[in-house]
Amino acid sequence: MKALVQTGPNSLVHREEQDPSPAAGEAIIRVEAVGICGSDMHAIHGHDPRRPVPIILGHEAAGRVLTGKLAGRRVAVNPLVVPADCPFAREGRPHLSPRREILSMPPRAGAFAELVRAPEENLVEIPEAMPAAQAALAEPVAVSYHAVHHGARLLGRPLPSARCLVLGGGAIGLAAALVLLQGGAGETWLIEPNLARRATAARAGVALARAPEEGPEEGSCDLILDAVGAAATRASASRLARPGGVIVHAGLLPGAEGLDVRRLTLQEITFTGTYCYTPGEFRTVVRLLATGRLGALDWLETRPLAEGARAVADIDAGMVAAAKLVLVP
Amino acid sequence: MKALVQTGPNSLVHREEQDPSPAAGEAIIRVEAVGICGSDMHAIHGHDPRRPVPIILGHEAAGRVLTGKLAGRRVAVNPLVVPADCPFAREGRPHLSPRREILSMPPRAGAFAELVRAPEENLVEIPEAMPAAQAALAEPVAVSYHAVHHGARLLGRPLPSARCLVLGGGAIGLAAALVLLQGGAGETWLIEPNLARRATAARAGVALARAPEEGPEEGSCDLILDAVGAAATRASASRLARPGGVIVHAGLLPGAEGLDVRRLTLQEITFTGTYCYTPGEFRTVVRLLATGRLGALDWLETRPLAEGARAVADIDAGMVAAAKLVLVP
């Protein structure tokens, strides 16, 4: 098969690789679309020791099953693999398992390739007519969906009664705003300094996409999703949260500064991490995407997998207006 | 009346002061016992600009009502005063109101005195036979009770299924451990470096009172109460929390370091502030104390109010073995 292989920092080569072989309970999927994630970019830049080169990255895939009992079906691929006997899996929180694996991290190859192998139980069927690039959004949107509803549970109030705010208008932030709107949030703000990203968000249906200086007043937001995870956004979240409010932190940038621990304590503000999603949440998101409940999903752009190196360079150069870039093998 | 008046940093004078006059809806209480809180110590040291001198501190009071419809009754005094028309009060979270007042902070005098005035609705009746010093524990124990049950709500699992850990064996930490035991926590650890405090905790019923190096393994605690609030305890809590766990932060020391934001994010650990309690929680705690559900409450020591300056000096010198020192006018 052809695959986009990372061979060193900022070095991606489209070349022939050996076809994958399915293990018991696994299937081979012909990849029709695979998104580029911020964590792929981080690894491509050479900053992720968990992903030594040479490696095939990519974990946001959709395609057609070629082998096994689902052969012929089109699917979105849940890239998170957890042994069923893990205590966290038994508790319904497999994504927190210390034994979690993810496609694109050894020992599992990623989906920047014509073929990928994955456990059959990780494959979620999609309609024959659904564009593969939209189905490839299932993974990042599931991250946002989990972040929103994890935060809503901690808030302990219905979303329609809550003023909600998202910091950052990349794919995770934009999808979080769309999930909030779909969930009926009382008010949904998205704060993003970049004008083009605000325009994309507004077109996608986020009416309150605003520059940082045009945001809501301090101490007024019940639920805040920090989809950047930098010192500046943690500081903003600390200021903007209403007493008793919740901050959901989705970023993995280095550094831990910015949180106002004193205000969090005096105002009983909750700060929580979020990572991945459950299998049930992934399925819910596939259904929401397939039935148009999250809008037209036209905030993605497709490029050929063979031109992946160029696509990555364009993202680095800030030359991609779309919130998500999807590669097509 | 006689009162213990703070006249400057580390300067407390027992002297004659004007008797308080009740406003509408308020009563005068003859103080029978009033605890010394860490926040009193902070103000006495001259570090609380919200409490300018001269001032009567003290907000952990119990006594007998002298005026109004409750005259003759013995009560514990809830020192937190919030206007009923505050939106936070209407939501059932009056303790988060930006308009909250507390006895011992202007415009309200504290209870280091023979007499104190307080709203009648803040007075919770106690049995005639209940020692006043034990009733004066209602306020700090309500802080602990709220912290525990706020954290348990965020955890979203029953306490009997949870491994719980308290960092710090002062009054708040010890009371949190007792509240956890009363709530049936699966396991209740208390980590305290000071041997005398560990011995006090063990006598009070906390079997797993341990030195820091004898604590539970990393990543194993579902619910952690940080009753110290220092960089070192935030770092310990970050390490000890189980994936999906909850850290409740009760301290107001300066500084914000110690949190491992990356681990909190990757392991979906929740960090939440806690401050005060609701009126309902205060009443619950008075009932628990009065009926012996939190043990013998013999971890307090009483001193005469007239010797308050000496009592404070002894606390500063580390010469008080009891977890709580209570003054008797």
XYZ file of C-alpha atoms in Angstrom:
658
model
C 0.000 0.000 0.000
C 0.943 3.642 -0.288
C 1.379 5.482 3.012
C 2.545 8.836 4.270
C 5.479 7.944 6.504
C 7.152 10.260 8.963
C 10.874 9.577 8.737
C 12.191 12.396 10.934
C 11.262 15.830 12.305
C 9.215 17.653 9.635
C 9.949 14.900 7.131
C 6.985 13.095 5.547
C 7.442 10.694 2.640
C 4.645 9.208 0.521
C 5.962 5.732 -0.257
C 5.184 2.047 -0.573
C 4.731 0.211 2.730
C 3.786 -3.336 3.629
C 0.035 -4.009 3.808
C -1.282 -4.518 7.359
C -2.395 -7.987 8.524
C -5.446 -8.209 10.779
C -5.144 -9.931 14.143
C -8.059 -11.909 15.605
C -11.135 -9.658 15.894
C -9.601 -7.046 13.630
C -10.462 -5.888 10.116
C -8.656 -4.108 7.309
C -10.230 -0.812 6.244
C -9.570 0.940 2.950
C -9.070 4.538 4.131
C -11.240 7.052 2.243
C -10.416 10.063 4.408
C -8.183 10.797 7.394
C -7.958 14.076 9.261
C -4.803 15.817 10.445
C -4.895 16.405 14.205
C -2.903 18.823 16.322
C -1.259 15.794 17.938
C -0.131 14.635 14.457
C 1.422 18.068 13.931
C 3.123 17.842 17.329
C 4.637 14.470 16.377
C 5.607 15.657 12.893
C 7.483 18.533 14.505
C 9.457 15.900 16.394
C 8.062 16.685 19.842
C 6.345 13.411 20.733
C 8.729 10.782 22.150
C 5.792 8.300 22.278
C 5.861 8.224 18.463
C 9.383 7.246 17.289
C 10.112 7.339 13.528
C 9.607 5.809 11.053
C 5.883 5.931 11.782
C 2.536 6.192 10.024
C 0.515 8.827 11.890
C -3.206 9.649 11.560
C -6.065 8.496 13.816
C -9.140 10.293 12.397
C -10.171 7.807 9.714
C -13.201 6.709 7.758
C -13.422 4.201 4.920
C -14.729 0.864 3.681
C -14.161 -2.441 5.462
C -12.395 -5.014 3.304
C -12.276 -8.083 5.563
C -14.268 -9.877 8.241
C -17.910 -9.768 9.205
C -18.278 -6.071 8.355
C -16.719 -6.434 4.876
C -18.318 -4.036 2.420
C -19.630 -1.609 5.053
C -18.495 1.983 5.266
C -17.370 3.008 8.736
C -15.875 5.658 10.953
C -12.938 4.235 12.907
C -12.733 4.737 16.663
C -8.952 4.742 17.088
C -8.949 4.142 20.843
C -8.291 0.508 21.777
C -8.700 -0.657 25.375
C -8.693 -4.247 26.715
C -12.196 -5.169 27.868
C -10.893 -6.549 31.161
C -9.377 -3.232 32.284
C -11.037 -1.947 35.494
C -11.597 1.427 33.830
C -13.361 -0.276 30.902
C -15.590 -2.109 33.371
C -16.423 1.216 35.019
C -17.535 2.610 31.658
C -14.479 4.850 31.344
C -12.183 2.882 29.017
C -10.626 6.109 27.766
C -8.956 6.523 31.170
C -7.293 3.116 31.053
C -3.512 3.124 31.573
C -3.514 0.327 28.962
C -5.244 2.435 26.296
C -3.744 2.265 22.811
C -4.482 4.562 19.906
C -4.005 4.067 16.187
C -0.853 6.022 15.209
C 1.035 5.238 18.389
C 3.160 2.051 18.666
C 2.286 -0.787 18.646
C -0.539 0.406 16.338
C 0.020 2.007 12.929
C -1.979 5.075 11.944
C -4.261 5.775 9.003
C -2.183 8.119 6.829
C -2.265 5.213 4.378
C -4.445 3.359 1.911
C -5.125 0.622 4.454
C -5.381 0.453 8.210
C -6.206 -2.359 10.619
C -8.464 -1.878 13.611
C -10.581 -3.996 15.981
C -14.003 -4.714 14.479
C -15.665 -3.416 17.651
C -14.073 -0.022 16.939
C -15.868 0.351 13.599
C -19.052 2.416 13.533
C -21.177 2.125 10.417
C -21.976 5.255 8.413
C -24.554 5.782 5.642
C -23.432 4.869 2.113
C -24.051 8.447 1.010
C -22.094 10.164 3.799
C -18.959 11.896 2.530
C -15.916 10.140 4.001
C -14.277 13.437 4.955
C -17.277 14.282 7.160
C -17.156 10.835 8.764
C -13.473 11.442 9.481
C -14.631 14.303 11.749
C -16.145 11.775 14.147
C -12.961 11.467 16.175
C -12.227 15.158 16.850
C -15.920 15.929 17.313
C -16.143 13.062 19.818
C -13.328 14.743 21.761
C -15.399 17.949 21.831
C -18.631 16.118 22.620
C -17.023 14.374 25.584
C -15.460 17.627 26.831
C -18.815 19.437 26.708
C -20.856 16.734 28.406
C -18.148 15.916 30.952
C -18.212 19.611 31.886
C -22.008 19.733 31.903
C -22.160 16.795 34.314
C -19.757 18.557 36.686
C -21.737 21.797 36.382
C -24.832 19.951 37.522
C -27.223 22.278 35.715
C -28.977 21.814 32.360
C -27.088 23.325 29.437
C -30.098 25.467 28.397
C -29.716 27.385 31.679
C -25.988 27.951 31.203
C -23.859 30.629 29.574
C -21.135 28.675 27.797
C -17.875 29.833 26.307
C -15.245 28.157 24.158
C -11.686 29.483 24.039
C -10.083 28.771 20.660
C -11.653 28.310 17.231
C -9.655 25.370 15.877
C -11.410 22.101 15.082
C -11.879 21.062 18.740
C -13.107 24.507 19.790
C -15.440 24.941 16.819
C -16.865 21.438 17.272
C -17.349 22.122 20.999
C -19.374 25.228 20.140
C -21.484 23.213 17.670
C -22.038 20.492 20.293
C -23.093 23.161 22.812
C -25.555 24.644 20.313
C -26.881 21.158 19.495
C -27.265 20.517 23.241
C -29.342 23.662 23.624
C -26.868 25.744 25.651
C -28.415 28.969 26.921
C -25.710 31.032 25.242
C -22.689 29.818 23.284
C -19.685 32.101 22.862
C -16.551 31.240 20.934
C -13.495 33.416 21.549
C -10.836 33.356 18.820
C -8.300 36.072 17.948
C -7.990 35.004 14.282
C -10.501 36.771 12.027
C -10.649 33.998 9.396
C -11.379 31.378 12.057
C -14.123 33.587 13.528
C -15.654 33.884 10.058
C -15.524 30.091 9.638
C -17.209 29.630 13.013
C -19.901 32.167 12.189
C -20.629 30.394 8.882
C -20.814 27.094 10.746
C -23.560 28.565 12.923
C -21.780 30.043 15.954
C -23.423 33.482 16.139
C -21.318 34.662 19.102
C -17.863 34.070 17.568
C -15.911 37.025 18.946
C -12.429 38.460 19.391
C -11.044 38.222 22.962
C -11.746 41.888 23.685
C -15.395 41.436 22.673
C -16.088 38.518 25.022
C -18.627 38.293 27.838
C -18.044 40.031 31.153
C -15.749 38.583 33.796
C -17.256 36.143 36.265
C -20.258 35.423 34.046
C -19.657 32.060 32.328
C -21.072 28.845 33.794
C -19.183 26.447 31.516
C -15.885 27.242 29.784
C -14.061 24.945 27.374
C -10.406 25.823 27.006
C -9.583 24.296 23.622
C -6.157 25.969 23.571
C -4.655 25.032 26.937
C -2.094 27.812 27.217
C -1.194 30.030 30.178
C -3.172 32.910 28.635
C -6.343 30.905 28.085
C -6.172 29.362 31.565
C -5.893 32.895 32.962
C -8.848 34.048 30.836
C -10.907 31.068 31.934
C -10.074 31.794 35.589
C -11.376 35.354 35.169
C -14.439 34.598 33.043
C -15.844 31.702 35.091
C -18.894 32.417 37.197
C -18.735 31.407 40.873
C -19.567 27.693 40.954
C -18.674 27.429 37.264
C -16.690 24.772 35.421
C -13.569 25.048 33.251
C -12.851 22.089 30.961
C -9.225 21.960 29.841
C -8.517 20.162 26.560
C -4.976 21.266 25.732
C -1.628 19.539 26.118
C 0.756 22.432 25.493
C 3.768 22.552 27.822
C 3.499 24.764 30.912
C 1.080 24.906 33.830
C 0.793 28.641 34.548
C -2.249 30.850 34.326
C -4.728 29.274 36.706
C -5.922 31.594 39.465
C -6.012 28.977 42.231
C -7.139 31.528 44.831
C -10.175 32.587 42.766
C -10.965 28.945 41.965
C -10.969 28.241 45.708
C -12.916 31.281 46.927
C -15.499 30.985 44.135
C -15.700 27.168 44.047
C -14.768 27.018 40.400
C -14.056 23.550 39.046
C -11.155 22.908 36.661
C -11.158 19.544 34.948
C -9.103 17.804 32.337
C -10.650 16.053 29.378
C -9.165 13.460 27.041
C -10.771 11.364 24.317
C -14.282 9.901 24.711
C -16.115 6.678 25.422
C -17.201 4.230 22.679
C -20.812 5.258 23.318
C -19.953 8.924 22.824
C -18.135 8.122 19.573
C -21.267 6.350 18.287
C -23.503 9.241 19.313
C -21.291 11.672 17.440
C -21.322 9.554 14.263
C -25.127 9.664 14.409
C -25.189 13.436 15.017
C -22.814 14.016 12.106
C -24.655 11.640 9.747
C -28.042 13.221 10.438
C -26.905 16.809 10.025
C -27.466 17.730 13.677
C -24.096 19.522 13.815
C -24.620 21.556 10.657
C -23.254 21.377 7.142
C -19.704 20.402 8.234
C -18.261 22.524 5.468
C -15.442 23.772 7.689
C -13.098 21.096 6.363
C -10.821 21.018 3.345
C -9.595 17.888 1.550
C -6.148 17.269 0.035
C -4.600 14.169 -1.559
C -2.645 11.985 0.884
C 0.220 12.004 -1.619
C 0.504 15.765 -0.999
C 0.445 15.356 2.785
C 3.844 16.964 3.300
C 2.649 20.087 1.500
C -0.596 20.089 3.506
C 1.355 19.983 6.762
C 3.615 22.801 5.612
C 0.575 24.914 4.724
C -0.899 24.345 8.204
C 2.419 25.381 9.766
C 2.475 28.500 7.572
C -1.049 29.450 8.671
C -2.240 29.124 5.077
C -5.220 26.852 5.800
C -8.471 28.694 6.469
C -10.515 25.562 7.157
C -10.744 24.359 10.761
C -9.852 20.807 9.679
C -7.690 19.463 6.877
C -8.551 15.939 5.699
C -6.293 13.754 3.554
C -7.685 11.454 0.863
C -5.555 8.398 -0.118
C -19.126 43.880 77.162
C -15.612 42.463 77.302
C -14.071 41.627 73.931
C -10.752 40.490 72.506
C -9.841 43.319 70.141
C -7.125 43.184 67.519
C -5.445 46.584 67.544
C -2.542 45.872 65.190
C -0.435 43.034 63.805
C -0.038 40.375 66.528
C -1.656 42.700 69.059
C -4.769 41.450 70.861
C -6.258 43.362 73.807
C -8.994 42.065 76.115
C -10.945 45.233 76.916
C -14.332 46.837 77.385
C -16.259 47.479 74.148
C -19.718 48.821 73.411
C -22.526 46.221 73.485
C -23.911 45.347 70.029
C -27.410 46.529 69.022
C -29.533 44.142 66.958
C -30.928 45.326 63.616
C -34.334 44.131 62.402
C -34.375 40.344 62.219
C -31.262 40.051 64.333
C -30.647 38.760 67.842
C -27.989 39.223 70.498
C -26.250 36.026 71.565
C -24.235 35.583 74.755
C -21.147 33.800 73.463
C -20.331 30.614 75.401
C -17.560 29.402 73.111
C -15.802 30.659 69.979
C -13.151 28.801 67.990
C -9.932 30.252 66.601
C -9.740 29.714 62.845
C -6.730 29.788 60.534
C -8.258 32.866 58.919
C -8.317 34.561 62.345
C -4.609 33.762 62.686
C -3.969 35.155 59.202
C -5.692 38.417 60.144
C -3.974 38.581 63.535
C -0.633 38.315 61.749
C -1.650 41.417 59.807
C -2.086 39.697 56.425
C -5.794 40.286 55.737
C -6.546 43.725 54.250
C -10.268 42.870 54.381
C -10.071 43.070 58.176
C -8.687 46.518 59.177
C -7.968 47.167 62.869
C -9.342 47.762 65.424
C -11.517 44.718 64.920
C -13.220 41.910 66.846
C -12.431 38.646 65.049
C -13.989 35.197 65.543
C -16.744 33.537 63.532
C -17.065 30.038 65.073
C -19.506 30.779 67.862
C -22.091 29.094 70.021
C -24.054 30.509 72.908
C -27.435 31.493 74.330
C -29.841 33.888 72.616
C -30.700 36.905 74.743
C -33.221 38.776 72.545
C -36.010 38.193 70.041
C -38.158 35.192 69.314
C -35.378 32.685 70.082
C -34.526 34.262 73.451
C -33.411 31.616 75.956
C -32.435 29.041 73.340
C -28.890 27.756 72.957
C -27.603 27.946 69.386
C -24.711 27.475 67.017
C -24.199 30.630 64.955
C -23.884 30.370 61.163
C -21.636 33.393 60.521
C -22.344 33.640 56.784
C -24.891 36.324 55.924
C -26.283 36.596 52.381
C -29.213 38.714 51.157
C -32.112 36.422 50.239
C -32.636 38.224 46.932
C -29.157 37.385 45.618
C -29.311 35.187 42.491
C -26.853 32.770 44.084
C -29.083 32.473 47.152
C -32.045 31.731 44.883
C -29.991 28.985 43.184
C -29.325 27.378 46.577
C -25.696 28.466 46.629
C -25.756 31.554 48.872
C -22.178 30.910 49.957
C -21.035 31.895 46.447
C -22.759 35.273 46.552
C -20.532 38.275 45.818
C -22.619 40.009 48.496
C -21.794 37.456 51.194
C -20.842 38.861 54.582
C -19.283 36.984 57.464
C -19.172 37.761 61.140
C -15.664 39.139 61.879
C -15.345 41.043 58.624
C -16.645 44.631 58.311
C -19.430 45.619 58.454
C -20.047 42.732 60.898
C -18.225 42.333 64.221
C -16.918 38.928 65.233
C -17.555 36.757 68.269
C -14.311 37.073 70.265
C -16.552 38.840 72.786
C -19.175 38.286 75.446
C -21.922 39.316 73.022
C -22.427 39.089 69.289
C -25.293 40.051 66.998
C -26.445 37.843 64.140
C -29.539 37.354 61.952
C -32.076 35.101 63.689
C -32.218 32.895 60.597
C -28.513 32.147 61.106
C -29.100 30.595 64.521
C -29.367 26.802 64.725
C -30.685 25.393 67.967
C -28.552 22.927 69.945
C -29.523 20.640 72.855
C -29.371 22.184 76.307
C -26.799 19.565 77.359
C -24.436 20.014 74.407
C -21.088 21.522 75.437
C -20.760 24.983 73.845
C -17.202 24.264 72.708
C -18.446 21.295 70.666
C -21.218 23.412 69.146
C -18.564 25.973 68.187
C -17.110 23.261 65.933
C -20.184 23.505 63.694
C -18.633 26.159 61.469
C -15.273 24.504 60.678
C -16.897 21.082 60.408
C -19.477 22.553 57.997
C -16.557 23.730 55.836
C -15.237 20.152 55.807
C -18.680 18.643 55.262
C -19.291 20.888 52.266
C -15.840 20.135 50.837
C -16.392 16.374 51.097
C -19.868 16.334 49.606
C -19.042 18.912 46.921
C -16.197 16.610 45.879
C -18.373 13.492 46.106
C -20.940 15.082 43.787
C -18.233 15.860 41.223
C -16.825 12.344 41.567
C -20.218 10.948 40.647
C -19.684 7.701 42.544
C -20.926 6.682 46.000
C -18.424 7.362 48.770
C -18.440 3.707 49.909
C -16.875 2.757 46.551
C -14.157 5.417 46.792
C -10.641 5.529 48.225
C -10.472 8.951 49.891
C -7.507 10.875 51.168
C -7.141 14.053 53.197
C -3.943 16.092 53.079
C -3.360 17.931 56.363
C -4.454 17.046 59.880
C -5.525 20.464 61.185
C -9.135 21.057 62.202
C -10.458 21.176 58.603
C -8.531 18.095 57.522
C -9.392 16.076 60.608
C -13.061 17.031 60.348
C -13.039 16.103 56.628
C -11.733 12.646 57.517
C -14.445 12.257 60.175
C -17.099 13.376 57.668
C -15.766 10.849 55.136
C -15.905 8.064 57.730
C -19.427 9.117 58.730
C -20.385 9.088 55.019
C -19.147 5.529 54.679
C -16.118 6.194 52.452
C -14.547 2.980 51.187
C -11.191 3.942 52.656
C -10.229 7.146 54.472
C -6.585 8.179 54.642
C -5.274 11.258 56.419
C -1.739 12.370 55.557
C -0.045 14.614 58.119
C 3.694 15.024 58.776
C 3.247 16.036 62.428
C 3.274 13.029 64.773
C 1.141 14.669 67.483
C -1.550 15.569 64.945
C -1.532 12.016 63.578
C -1.997 10.717 67.114
C -4.910 13.117 67.640
C -6.499 11.938 64.382
C -6.047 8.283 65.298
C -7.693 8.888 68.699
C -10.554 10.660 66.948
C -11.182 7.525 64.884
C -9.080 7.944 61.732
C -7.331 4.573 61.539
C -5.300 5.452 58.424
C -3.612 8.610 59.759
C -0.178 8.346 58.184
C 3.041 10.249 57.488
C 3.470 11.394 53.862
C 5.927 8.598 53.070
C 3.443 6.000 54.313
C 0.581 7.121 52.093
C -1.296 5.148 49.429
C 0.258 4.460 46.047
C 0.318 7.080 43.310
C -2.679 7.297 41.005
C -4.913 5.396 43.418
C -7.137 7.949 45.193
C -10.643 8.721 43.916
C -11.294 11.728 46.143
C -8.589 13.925 47.646
C -9.171 16.830 50.004
C -6.259 19.241 50.149
C -6.791 20.917 53.510
C -3.414 22.667 53.325
C -3.461 24.323 49.898
C 0.287 24.674 49.377
C 2.410 23.951 46.311
C 3.638 20.696 47.882
C 0.167 19.387 48.685
C -1.171 20.357 45.232
C 1.731 18.406 43.710
C 1.008 15.419 45.982
C -2.669 15.536 45.095
C -1.813 15.651 41.372
C 0.270 12.483 41.760
C -2.035 10.566 44.098
C -5.303 11.116 42.219
C -6.695 8.195 40.261
C -7.624 8.818 36.615
C -11.094 10.392 36.700
C -10.552 11.388 40.329
C -11.366 14.617 42.144
C -9.149 16.993 44.114
C -10.946 19.420 46.437
C -8.811 22.424 47.357
C -9.626 24.155 50.622
C -6.579 26.356 51.228
C -5.957 30.054 50.703
C -2.193 30.239 51.092
C -0.430 32.489 48.588
C 0.985 30.855 45.445
C -0.513 28.751 42.674
C 2.240 26.269 41.857
C 2.234 22.522 42.189
C -0.685 21.410 40.011
C 0.301 18.983 37.262
C -1.995 20.403 34.585
C -0.814 17.889 31.989
C -1.650 14.895 34.187
C -4.983 16.475 35.145
C -5.779 16.780 31.424
C -4.603 13.354 30.236
C -6.227 11.566 33.193
C -9.372 13.693 33.400
C -8.717 14.635 36.999
C -10.979 17.337 38.412
C -9.609 20.096 40.640
C -12.207 22.175 42.438
C -12.220 24.957 44.953
C -14.354 24.860 48.060
C -15.386 27.660 50.377
C -17.865 27.731 53.249
C -21.148 25.782 53.109
C -24.855 26.237 52.586
C -27.312 26.934 55.447
C -28.689 23.424 54.985
C -25.239 21.908 55.339
C -24.599 23.938 58.508
C -27.816 22.541 60.018
C -26.901 18.988 59.035
C -23.536 19.348 60.715
C -25.051 20.696 63.948
C -27.259 17.599 64.018
C -24.319 15.252 63.324
C -22.266 16.884 66.085
C -25.121 16.921 68.593
C -25.935 13.234 68.057
C -22.341 12.003 68.316
C -22.162 10.896 64.665
C -18.734 12.500 64.281
C -17.254 10.961 67.392
C -16.358 12.252 70.844
C -15.085 15.640 69.581
C -12.356 15.596 72.183
C -9.805 17.041 69.761
C -10.460 20.558 71.038
C -8.975 22.524 73.916
C -10.641 25.455 75.702
C -8.999 28.617 77.035
C -10.442 31.770 78.611
C -11.165 34.563 76.124
C -9.290 36.922 78.444
C -6.165 34.886 77.702
C -6.720 34.951 73.938
C -3.433 36.697 73.191
C -1.555 33.885 74.965
C -3.611 31.247 73.151
C -2.703 32.768 69.787
C 0.958 32.926 70.730
C 0.859 29.250 71.734
C -0.653 28.307 68.369
C 2.058 30.287 66.604
C 4.698 28.515 68.661
C 3.297 25.094 67.777
C 2.536 24.469 71.442
C -1.123 23.426 70.968
C -1.626 19.700 70.426
C -5.391 19.921 69.955
C -6.696 20.355 66.410
C -8.942 23.227 67.543
C -8.564 25.847 70.236
C -11.826 27.314 71.551
C -12.080 30.491 73.627
C -14.610 30.855 76.453
C -15.703 34.417 77.395
